[in-house]
PDB file of N, CA and C in Angstrom:
ATOM      1  N   MET A1494      57.372  86.588 119.052  1.00 53.00           N
ATOM      2  CA  MET A1494      58.641  86.763 118.401  1.00 53.00           C
ATOM      3  C   MET A1494      58.830  85.652 117.373  1.00 53.00           C
ATOM      4  N   ASP A1495      59.046  86.024 116.182  1.00 59.00           N
ATOM      5  CA  ASP A1495      59.272  84.991 115.165  1.00 59.00           C
ATOM      6  C   ASP A1495      60.775  84.696 115.058  1.00 59.00           C
ATOM      7  N   ARG A1496      61.079  83.824 114.154  1.00 62.00           N
ATOM      8  CA  ARG A1496      62.440  83.317 114.051  1.00 62.00           C
ATOM      9  C   ARG A1496      63.446  84.403 113.652  1.00 62.00           C
ATOM     10  N   GLN A1497      63.071  85.279 112.766  1.00 58.00           N
ATOM     11  CA  GLN A1497      63.999  86.315 112.316  1.00 58.00           C
ATOM     12  C   GLN A1497      64.313  87.319 113.420  1.00 58.00           C
ATOM     13  N   GLU A1498      63.352  87.636 114.236  1.00 59.00           N
ATOM     14  CA  GLU A1498      63.594  88.577 115.335  1.00 59.00           C
ATOM     15  C   GLU A1498      64.547  87.970 116.360  1.00 59.00           C
ATOM     16  N   ARG A1499      64.430  86.699 116.590  1.00 59.00           N
ATOM     17  CA  ARG A1499      65.310  86.039 117.542  1.00 59.00           C
ATOM     18  C   ARG A1499      66.764  86.094 117.045  1.00 59.00           C
ATOM     19  N   PHE A1500      66.993  85.862 115.772  1.00 58.00           N
ATOM     20  CA  PHE A1500      68.336  85.935 115.225  1.00 58.00           C
ATOM     21  C   PHE A1500      68.873  87.359 115.258  1.00 58.00           C
ATOM     22  N   ARG A1501      68.013  88.328 115.141  1.00 60.00           N
ATOM     23  CA  ARG A1501      68.456  89.719 115.219  1.00 60.00           C
ATOM     24  C   ARG A1501      68.976  90.041 116.618  1.00 60.00           C
ATOM     25  N   LEU A1502      68.437  89.407 117.644  1.00 57.00           N
ATOM     26  CA  LEU A1502      68.921  89.644 118.996  1.00 57.00           C
ATOM     27  C   LEU A1502      70.281  88.983 119.226  1.00 57.00           C
ATOM     28  N   ILE A1503      70.502  87.823 118.642  1.00 59.00           N
ATOM     29  CA  ILE A1503      71.760  87.098 118.869  1.00 59.00           C
ATOM     30  C   ILE A1503      72.880  87.695 118.022  1.00 59.00           C
ATOM     31  N   ASP A1504      72.670  87.922 116.739  1.00 57.00           N
ATOM     32  CA  ASP A1504      73.738  88.317 115.826  1.00 57.00           C
ATOM     33  C   ASP A1504      74.432  89.633 116.168  1.00 57.00           C
ATOM     34  N   PRO A1505      73.720  90.697 116.542  1.00 64.00           N
ATOM     35  CA  PRO A1505      74.458  91.951 116.796  1.00 64.00           C
ATOM     36  C   PRO A1505      75.407  91.853 117.994  1.00 64.00           C
ATOM     37  N   ARG A1506      75.075  91.084 118.968  1.00 70.00           N
ATOM     38  CA  ARG A1506      75.911  91.027 120.171  1.00 70.00           C
ATOM     39  C   ARG A1506      76.955  89.917 120.076  1.00 70.00           C
ATOM     40  N   ILE A1507      76.515  88.690 119.829  1.00 73.00           N
ATOM     41  CA  ILE A1507      77.414  87.533 119.708  1.00 73.00           C
ATOM     42  C   ILE A1507      77.045  86.820 118.415  1.00 73.00           C
ATOM     43  N   PRO A1508      77.988  86.646 117.514  1.00 76.00           N
ATOM     44  CA  PRO A1508      77.672  85.905 116.289  1.00 76.00           C
ATOM     45  C   PRO A1508      77.263  84.469 116.625  1.00 76.00           C
ATOM     46  N   LEU A1509      76.350  83.951 115.846  1.00 78.00           N
ATOM     47  CA  LEU A1509      75.814  82.614 116.097  1.00 78.00           C
ATOM     48  C   LEU A1509      76.911  81.556 116.057  1.00 78.00           C
ATOM     49  N   SER A1510      77.866  81.704 115.179  1.00 83.00           N
ATOM     50  CA  SER A1510      78.957  80.717 115.115  1.00 83.00           C
ATOM     51  C   SER A1510      79.781  80.725 116.406  1.00 83.00           C
ATOM     52  N   TRP A1511      79.990  81.897 116.988  1.00 83.00           N
ATOM     53  CA  TRP A1511      80.704  81.978 118.258  1.00 83.00           C
ATOM     54  C   TRP A1511      79.891  81.334 119.371  1.00 83.00           C
ATOM     55  N   LEU A1512      78.600  81.560 119.352  1.00 83.00           N
ATOM     56  CA  LEU A1512      77.712  80.993 120.369  1.00 83.00           C
ATOM     57  C   LEU A1512      77.722  79.465 120.290  1.00 83.00           C
ATOM     58  N   ILE A1513      77.630  78.930 119.091  1.00 88.00           N
ATOM     59  CA  ILE A1513      77.653  77.468 118.921  1.00 88.00           C
ATOM     60  C   ILE A1513      79.028  76.921 119.311  1.00 88.00           C
ATOM     61  N   GLY A1514      80.076  77.603 118.882  1.00 91.00           N
ATOM     62  CA  GLY A1514      81.436  77.175 119.229  1.00 91.00           C
ATOM     63  C   GLY A1514      81.665  77.193 120.733  1.00 91.00           C
ATOM     64  N   GLY A1515      81.182  78.233 121.393  1.00 89.00           N
ATOM     65  CA  GLY A1515      81.312  78.320 122.850  1.00 89.00           C
ATOM     66  C   GLY A1515      80.544  77.215 123.557  1.00 89.00           C
ATOM     67  N   ALA A1516      79.340  76.918 123.055  1.00 91.00           N
ATOM     68  CA  ALA A1516      78.539  75.845 123.644  1.00 91.00           C
ATOM     69  C   ALA A1516      79.236  74.493 123.463  1.00 91.00           C
ATOM     70  N   ILE A1517      79.823  74.273 122.303  1.00 94.00           N
ATOM     71  CA  ILE A1517      80.555  73.022 122.061  1.00 94.00           C
ATOM     72  C   ILE A1517      81.768  72.942 122.983  1.00 94.00           C
ATOM     73  N   PHE A1518      82.491  74.038 123.138  1.00 94.00           N
ATOM     74  CA  PHE A1518      83.668  74.078 124.006  1.00 94.00           C
ATOM     75  C   PHE A1518      83.288  73.770 125.451  1.00 94.00           C
ATOM     76  N   VAL A1519      82.235  74.392 125.939  1.00 94.00           N
ATOM     77  CA  VAL A1519      81.778  74.156 127.314  1.00 94.00           C
ATOM     78  C   VAL A1519      81.291  72.719 127.468  1.00 94.00           C
ATOM     79  N   GLY A1520      80.559  72.224 126.489  1.00 94.00           N
ATOM     80  CA  GLY A1520      80.080  70.831 126.542  1.00 94.00           C
ATOM     81  C   GLY A1520      81.234  69.843 126.558  1.00 94.00           C
ATOM     82  N   TRP A1521      82.239  70.091 125.703  1.00 94.00           N
ATOM     83  CA  TRP A1521      83.415  69.211 125.672  1.00 94.00           C
ATOM     84  C   TRP A1521      84.130  69.218 127.027  1.00 94.00           C
ATOM     85  N   GLY A1522      84.249  70.401 127.632  1.00 92.00           N
ATOM     86  CA  GLY A1522      84.882  70.498 128.949  1.00 92.00           C
ATOM     87  C   GLY A1522      84.116  69.727 130.008  1.00 92.00           C
ATOM     88  N   LEU A1523      82.794  69.825 129.979  1.00 92.00           N
ATOM     89  CA  LEU A1523      81.984  69.087 130.954  1.00 92.00           C
ATOM     90  C   LEU A1523      82.110  67.578 130.763  1.00 92.00           C
ATOM     91  N   ILE A1524      82.117  67.124 129.509  1.00 91.00           N
ATOM     92  CA  ILE A1524      82.280  65.690 129.242  1.00 91.00           C
ATOM     93  C   ILE A1524      83.654  65.219 129.713  1.00 91.00           C
ATOM     94  N   GLN A1525      84.679  66.007 129.458  1.00 90.00           N
ATOM     95  CA  GLN A1525      86.017  65.642 129.881  1.00 90.00           C
ATOM     96  C   GLN A1525      86.111  65.581 131.411  1.00 90.00           C
ATOM     97  N   MET A1526      85.499  66.532 132.109  1.00 90.00           N
ATOM     98  CA  MET A1526      85.495  66.500 133.578  1.00 90.00           C
ATOM     99  C   MET A1526      84.750  65.280 134.103  1.00 90.00           C
ATOM    100  N   TRP A1527      83.665  64.890 133.440  1.00 88.00           N
ATOM    101  CA  TRP A1527      82.890  63.728 133.861  1.00 88.00           C
ATOM    102  C   TRP A1527      83.757  62.474 133.838  1.00 88.00           C
ATOM    103  N   PHE A1528      84.470  62.247 132.725  1.00 87.00           N
ATOM    104  CA  PHE A1528      85.293  61.053 132.621  1.00 87.00           C
ATOM    105  C   PHE A1528      86.508  61.124 133.552  1.00 87.00           C
ATOM    106  N   THR A1529      87.052  62.317 133.755  1.00 89.00           N
ATOM    107  CA  THR A1529      88.161  62.478 134.690  1.00 89.00           C
ATOM    108  C   THR A1529      87.698  62.170 136.104  1.00 89.00           C
ATOM    109  N   LEU A1530      86.505  62.608 136.462  1.00 89.00           N
ATOM    110  CA  LEU A1530      85.962  62.333 137.790  1.00 89.00           C
ATOM    111  C   LEU A1530      85.734  60.833 137.977  1.00 89.00           C
ATOM    112  N   ASN A1531      85.225  60.157 136.961  1.00 87.00           N
ATOM    113  CA  ASN A1531      85.029  58.702 137.058  1.00 87.00           C
ATOM    114  C   ASN A1531      86.361  57.998 137.256  1.00 87.00           C
ATOM    115  N   GLN A1532      87.399  58.431 136.547  1.00 88.00           N
ATOM    116  CA  GLN A1532      88.724  57.829 136.710  1.00 88.00           C
ATOM    117  C   GLN A1532      89.265  58.092 138.104  1.00 88.00           C
ATOM    118  N   LEU A1533      89.038  59.299 138.619  1.00 90.00           N
ATOM    119  CA  LEU A1533      89.489  59.641 139.964  1.00 90.00           C
ATOM    120  C   LEU A1533      88.802  58.772 141.004  1.00 90.00           C
ATOM    121  N   VAL A1534      87.506  58.572 140.877  1.00 90.00           N
ATOM    122  CA  VAL A1534      86.770  57.718 141.812  1.00 90.00           C
ATOM    123  C   VAL A1534      87.304  56.292 141.760  1.00 90.00           C
ATOM    124  N   SER A1535      87.592  55.805 140.573  1.00 90.00           N
ATOM    125  CA  SER A1535      88.147  54.460 140.420  1.00 90.00           C
ATOM    126  C   SER A1535      89.524  54.361 141.078  1.00 90.00           C
ATOM    127  N   ASP A1536      90.377  55.354 140.858  1.00 91.00           N
ATOM    128  CA  ASP A1536      91.718  55.343 141.445  1.00 91.00           C
ATOM    129  C   ASP A1536      91.665  55.420 142.971  1.00 91.00           C
ATOM    130  N   VAL A1537      90.777  56.232 143.508  1.00 91.00           N
ATOM    131  CA  VAL A1537      90.647  56.347 144.962  1.00 91.00           C
ATOM    132  C   VAL A1537      90.158  55.028 145.558  1.00 91.00           C
ATOM    133  N   GLY A1538      89.252  54.350 144.879  1.00 90.00           N
ATOM    134  CA  GLY A1538      88.781  53.043 145.346  1.00 90.00           C
ATOM    135  C   GLY A1538      89.902  52.017 145.371  1.00 90.00           C
ATOM    136  N   LYS A1539      90.734  52.004 144.314  1.00 92.00           N
ATOM    137  CA  LYS A1539      91.868  51.078 144.275  1.00 92.00           C
ATOM    138  C   LYS A1539      92.881  51.413 145.367  1.00 92.00           C
ATOM    139  N   LEU A1540      93.125  52.708 145.581  1.00 91.00           N
ATOM    140  CA  LEU A1540      94.062  53.128 146.613  1.00 91.00           C
ATOM    141  C   LEU A1540      93.566  52.738 148.000  1.00 91.00           C
ATOM    142  N   SER A1541      92.287  52.910 148.237  1.00 89.00           N
ATOM    143  CA  SER A1541      91.700  52.531 149.519  1.00 89.00           C
ATOM    144  C   SER A1541      91.842  51.038 149.768  1.00 89.00           C
ATOM    145  N   GLU A1542      91.615  50.246 148.740  1.00 89.00           N
ATOM    146  CA  GLU A1542      91.757  48.796 148.870  1.00 89.00           C
ATOM    147  C   GLU A1542      93.215  48.415 149.127  1.00 89.00           C
ATOM    148  N   ALA A1543      94.150  49.066 148.450  1.00 88.00           N
ATOM    149  CA  ALA A1543      95.574  48.783 148.645  1.00 88.00           C
ATOM    150  C   ALA A1543      96.009  49.142 150.062  1.00 88.00           C
ATOM    151  N   ILE A1544      95.508  50.252 150.589  1.00 88.00           N
ATOM    152  CA  ILE A1544      95.851  50.654 151.952  1.00 88.00           C
ATOM    153  C   ILE A1544      95.287  49.657 152.954  1.00 88.00           C
ATOM    154  N   LYS A1545      94.077  49.189 152.711  1.00 85.00           N
ATOM    155  CA  LYS A1545      93.469  48.201 153.605  1.00 85.00           C
ATOM    156  C   LYS A1545      94.289  46.911 153.602  1.00 85.00           C
ATOM    157  N   ASN A1546      94.681  46.442 152.418  1.00 84.00           N
ATOM    158  CA  ASN A1546      95.492  45.225 152.320  1.00 84.00           C
ATOM    159  C   ASN A1546      96.850  45.420 152.995  1.00 84.00           C
ATOM    160  N   SER A1547      97.436  46.574 152.800  1.00 85.00           N
ATOM    161  CA  SER A1547      98.726  46.865 153.411  1.00 85.00           C
ATOM    162  C   SER A1547      98.607  46.903 154.926  1.00 85.00           C
ATOM    163  N   SER A1548      97.536  47.470 155.421  1.00 85.00           N
ATOM    164  CA  SER A1548      97.308  47.542 156.862  1.00 85.00           C
ATOM    165  C   SER A1548      97.151  46.150 157.451  1.00 85.00           C
ATOM    166  N   GLU A1549      96.413  45.285 156.756  1.00 84.00           N
ATOM    167  CA  GLU A1549      96.234  43.923 157.237  1.00 84.00           C
ATOM    168  C   GLU A1549      97.557  43.170 157.233  1.00 84.00           C
ATOM    169  N   ALA A1550      98.351  43.348 156.193  1.00 85.00           N
ATOM    170  CA  ALA A1550      99.654  42.681 156.117  1.00 85.00           C
ATOM    171  C   ALA A1550     100.572  43.177 157.229  1.00 85.00           C
ATOM    172  N   SER A1551     100.521  44.465 157.517  1.00 88.00           N
ATOM    173  CA  SER A1551     101.334  45.035 158.587  1.00 88.00           C
ATOM    174  C   SER A1551     100.921  44.458 159.935  1.00 88.00           C
ATOM    175  N   MET A1552      99.632  44.298 160.147  1.00 88.00           N
ATOM    176  CA  MET A1552      99.139  43.756 161.404  1.00 88.00           C
ATOM    177  C   MET A1552      99.595  42.303 161.576  1.00 88.00           C
ATOM    178  N   VAL A1553      99.541  41.525 160.511  1.00 88.00           N
ATOM    179  CA  VAL A1553      99.996  40.132 160.573  1.00 88.00           C
ATOM    180  C   VAL A1553     101.483  40.084 160.900  1.00 88.00           C
ATOM    181  N   THR A1554     102.267  40.963 160.270  1.00 90.00           N
ATOM    182  CA  THR A1554     103.710  41.005 160.533  1.00 90.00           C
ATOM    183  C   THR A1554     103.993  41.387 161.982  1.00 90.00           C
ATOM    184  N   GLN A1555     103.256  42.336 162.520  1.00 90.00           N
ATOM    185  CA  GLN A1555     103.445  42.737 163.913  1.00 90.00           C
ATOM    186  C   GLN A1555     103.091  41.602 164.868  1.00 90.00           C
ATOM    187  N   ASN A1556     102.039  40.860 164.558  1.00 92.00           N
ATOM    188  CA  ASN A1556     101.662  39.728 165.401  1.00 92.00           C
ATOM    189  C   ASN A1556     102.746  38.654 165.390  1.00 92.00           C
ATOM    190  N   LYS A1557     103.283  38.356 164.208  1.00 93.00           N
ATOM    191  CA  LYS A1557     104.350  37.357 164.114  1.00 93.00           C
ATOM    192  C   LYS A1557     105.594  37.813 164.872  1.00 93.00           C
ATOM    193  N   LEU A1558     105.923  39.083 164.779  1.00 92.00           N
ATOM    194  CA  LEU A1558     107.075  39.622 165.490  1.00 92.00           C
ATOM    195  C   LEU A1558     106.879  39.514 167.004  1.00 92.00           C
ATOM    196  N   ALA A1559     105.676  39.782 167.485  1.00 91.00           N
ATOM    197  CA  ALA A1559     105.396  39.668 168.925  1.00 91.00           C
ATOM    198  C   ALA A1559     105.558  38.223 169.388  1.00 91.00           C
ATOM    199  N   ILE A1560     105.103  37.274 168.593  1.00 92.00           N
ATOM    200  CA  ILE A1560     105.247  35.857 168.953  1.00 92.00           C
ATOM    201  C   ILE A1560     106.723  35.467 168.984  1.00 92.00           C
ATOM    202  N   ILE A1561     107.489  35.928 168.003  1.00 92.00           N
ATOM    203  CA  ILE A1561     108.923  35.618 167.959  1.00 92.00           C
ATOM    204  C   ILE A1561     109.632  36.219 169.174  1.00 92.00           C
ATOM    205  N   GLU A1562     109.308  37.461 169.536  1.00 90.00           N
ATOM    206  CA  GLU A1562     109.911  38.088 170.716  1.00 90.00           C
ATOM    207  C   GLU A1562     109.580  37.303 171.978  1.00 90.00           C
ATOM    208  N   PHE A1563     108.349  36.853 172.105  1.00 90.00           N
ATOM    209  CA  PHE A1563     107.934  36.083 173.273  1.00 90.00           C
ATOM    210  C   PHE A1563     108.708  34.771 173.355  1.00 90.00           C
ATOM    211  N   ARG A1564     108.786  34.066 172.230  1.00 90.00           N
ATOM    212  CA  ARG A1564     109.500  32.781 172.221  1.00 90.00           C
ATOM    213  C   ARG A1564     110.989  32.979 172.475  1.00 90.00           C
ATOM    214  N   LEU A1565     111.593  34.005 171.885  1.00 89.00           N
ATOM    215  CA  LEU A1565     113.001  34.279 172.097  1.00 89.00           C
ATOM    216  C   LEU A1565     113.269  34.614 173.561  1.00 89.00           C
ATOM    217  N   GLY A1566     112.388  35.357 174.175  1.00 86.00           N
ATOM    218  CA  GLY A1566     112.535  35.671 175.603  1.00 86.00           C
ATOM    219  C   GLY A1566     112.493  34.425 176.456  1.00 86.00           C
ATOM    220  N   ASN A1567     111.595  33.515 176.125  1.00 85.00           N
ATOM    221  CA  ASN A1567     111.523  32.262 176.886  1.00 85.00           C
ATOM    222  C   ASN A1567     112.758  31.403 176.669  1.00 85.00           C
ATOM    223  N   VAL A1568     113.286  31.371 175.431  1.00 85.00           N
ATOM    224  CA  VAL A1568     114.506  30.612 175.158  1.00 85.00           C
ATOM    225  C   VAL A1568     115.672  31.201 175.945  1.00 85.00           C
ATOM    226  N   GLU A1569     115.787  32.535 175.952  1.00 81.00           N
ATOM    227  CA  GLU A1569     116.857  33.174 176.717  1.00 81.00           C
ATOM    228  C   GLU A1569     116.718  32.862 178.206  1.00 81.00           C
ATOM    229  N   TYR A1570     115.526  32.843 178.705  1.00 81.00           N
ATOM    230  CA  TYR A1570     115.289  32.526 180.117  1.00 81.00           C
ATOM    231  C   TYR A1570     115.711  31.092 180.413  1.00 81.00           C
ATOM    232  N   ASN A1571     115.318  30.167 179.533  1.00 79.00           N
ATOM    233  CA  ASN A1571     115.681  28.768 179.746  1.00 79.00           C
ATOM    234  C   ASN A1571     117.195  28.565 179.648  1.00 79.00           C
ATOM    235  N   LEU A1572     117.852  29.266 178.733  1.00 77.00           N
ATOM    236  CA  LEU A1572     119.311  29.186 178.653  1.00 77.00           C
ATOM    237  C   LEU A1572     119.952  29.737 179.915  1.00 77.00           C
ATOM    238  N   GLY A1573     119.350  30.749 180.477  1.00 73.00           N
ATOM    239  CA  GLY A1573     119.861  31.326 181.716  1.00 73.00           C
ATOM    240  C   GLY A1573     119.760  30.339 182.871  1.00 73.00           C
ATOM    241  N   LEU A1574     118.756  29.502 182.877  1.00 69.00           N
ATOM    242  CA  LEU A1574     118.591  28.515 183.933  1.00 69.00           C
ATOM    243  C   LEU A1574     119.643  27.410 183.835  1.00 69.00           C
ATOM    244  N   ILE A1575     120.157  27.167 182.637  1.00 70.00           N
ATOM    245  CA  ILE A1575     121.121  26.094 182.443  1.00 70.00           C
ATOM    246  C   ILE A1575     122.456  26.436 183.100  1.00 70.00           C
ATOM    247  N   GLY A1576     122.901  27.631 183.054  1.00 64.00           N
ATOM    248  CA  GLY A1576     124.197  27.921 183.644  1.00 64.00           C
ATOM    249  C   GLY A1576     124.522  29.392 183.661  1.00 64.00           C
ATOM    250  N   ARG A1577     123.740  30.142 182.978  1.00 55.00           N
ATOM    251  CA  ARG A1577     124.007  31.572 182.941  1.00 55.00           C
ATOM    252  C   ARG A1577     123.142  32.270 183.979  1.00 55.00           C
ATOM    253  N   LYS A1578     123.340  33.546 184.051  1.00 56.00           N
ATOM    254  CA  LYS A1578     122.534  34.346 184.959  1.00 56.00           C
ATOM    255  C   LYS A1578     121.084  34.338 184.467  1.00 56.00           C
ATOM    256  N   PRO A1579     120.119  33.902 185.285  1.00 51.00           N
ATOM    257  CA  PRO A1579     118.729  33.834 184.815  1.00 51.00           C
ATOM    258  C   PRO A1579     118.154  35.226 184.549  1.00 51.00           C
ATOM    259  N   LYS A1580     117.395  35.275 183.492  1.00 56.00           N
ATOM    260  CA  LYS A1580     116.695  36.517 183.145  1.00 56.00           C
ATOM    261  C   LYS A1580     115.206  36.270 183.270  1.00 56.00           C
ATOM    262  N   LYS A1581     114.500  37.328 183.524  1.00 63.00           N
ATOM    263  CA  LYS A1581     113.048  37.240 183.622  1.00 63.00           C
ATOM    264  C   LYS A1581     112.467  36.997 182.224  1.00 63.00           C
ATOM    265  N   PRO A1582     111.514  36.064 182.058  1.00 60.00           N
ATOM    266  CA  PRO A1582     110.949  35.839 180.721  1.00 60.00           C
ATOM    267  C   PRO A1582     110.172  37.052 180.232  1.00 60.00           C
ATOM    268  N   VAL A1583     110.044  37.136 178.943  1.00 61.00           N
ATOM    269  CA  VAL A1583     109.318  38.251 178.334  1.00 61.00           C
ATOM    270  C   VAL A1583     107.850  38.109 178.659  1.00 61.00           C
ATOM    271  N   ASP A1584     107.273  39.169 179.166  1.00 65.00           N
ATOM    272  CA  ASP A1584     105.836  39.173 179.472  1.00 65.00           C
ATOM    273  C   ASP A1584     105.270  40.457 178.929  1.00 65.00           C
ATOM    274  N   LYS A1585     104.338  40.350 178.039  1.00 61.00           N
ATOM    275  CA  LYS A1585     103.783  41.539 177.377  1.00 61.00           C
ATOM    276  C   LYS A1585     103.005  42.423 178.356  1.00 61.00           C
ATOM    277  N   GLU A1586     102.544  41.865 179.445  1.00 59.00           N
ATOM    278  CA  GLU A1586     101.790  42.679 180.407  1.00 59.00           C
ATOM    279  C   GLU A1586     102.690  43.681 181.112  1.00 59.00           C
ATOM    280  N   ASP A1587     104.008  43.361 181.232  1.00 54.00           N
ATOM    281  CA  ASP A1587     104.939  44.295 181.868  1.00 54.00           C
ATOM    282  C   ASP A1587     105.172  45.513 180.993  1.00 54.00           C
ATOM    283  N   ASP A1588     105.016  45.365 179.681  1.00 53.00           N
ATOM    284  CA  ASP A1588     105.245  46.477 178.781  1.00 53.00           C
ATOM    285  C   ASP A1588     104.147  47.527 178.830  1.00 53.00           C
ATOM    286  N   LYS A1589     102.984  47.132 179.300  1.00 50.00           N
ATOM    287  CA  LYS A1589     101.859  48.060 179.336  1.00 50.00           C
ATOM    288  C   LYS A1589     102.015  49.016 180.494  1.00 50.00           C
ATOM    289  N   PRO A1590     101.660  50.291 180.296  1.00 48.00           N
ATOM    290  CA  PRO A1590     101.773  51.283 181.398  1.00 48.00           C
ATOM    291  C   PRO A1590     100.722  51.095 182.457  1.00 48.00           C
TER     292      PRO A1590
END
């Protein structure tokens, strides 16, 4: 098949300009999806890191709160020994089922 016969097959069905335009359109779409996917991967990585940092901060806050509750329970117990009705000190083992 020489060059002229090949063009005869393309032109009657789909004009060459339409074929080139369609190929450019599809190529542009693929390039755009590629960069969108890269941005999505970057955003998901940042979100994952933010969630990890938030989780660690939450854990630190919970630990500090547990220490404060323990100390407050002991202070209340000691105040109870001074003249008020004594209360049992806070013990985290009692909270467990």
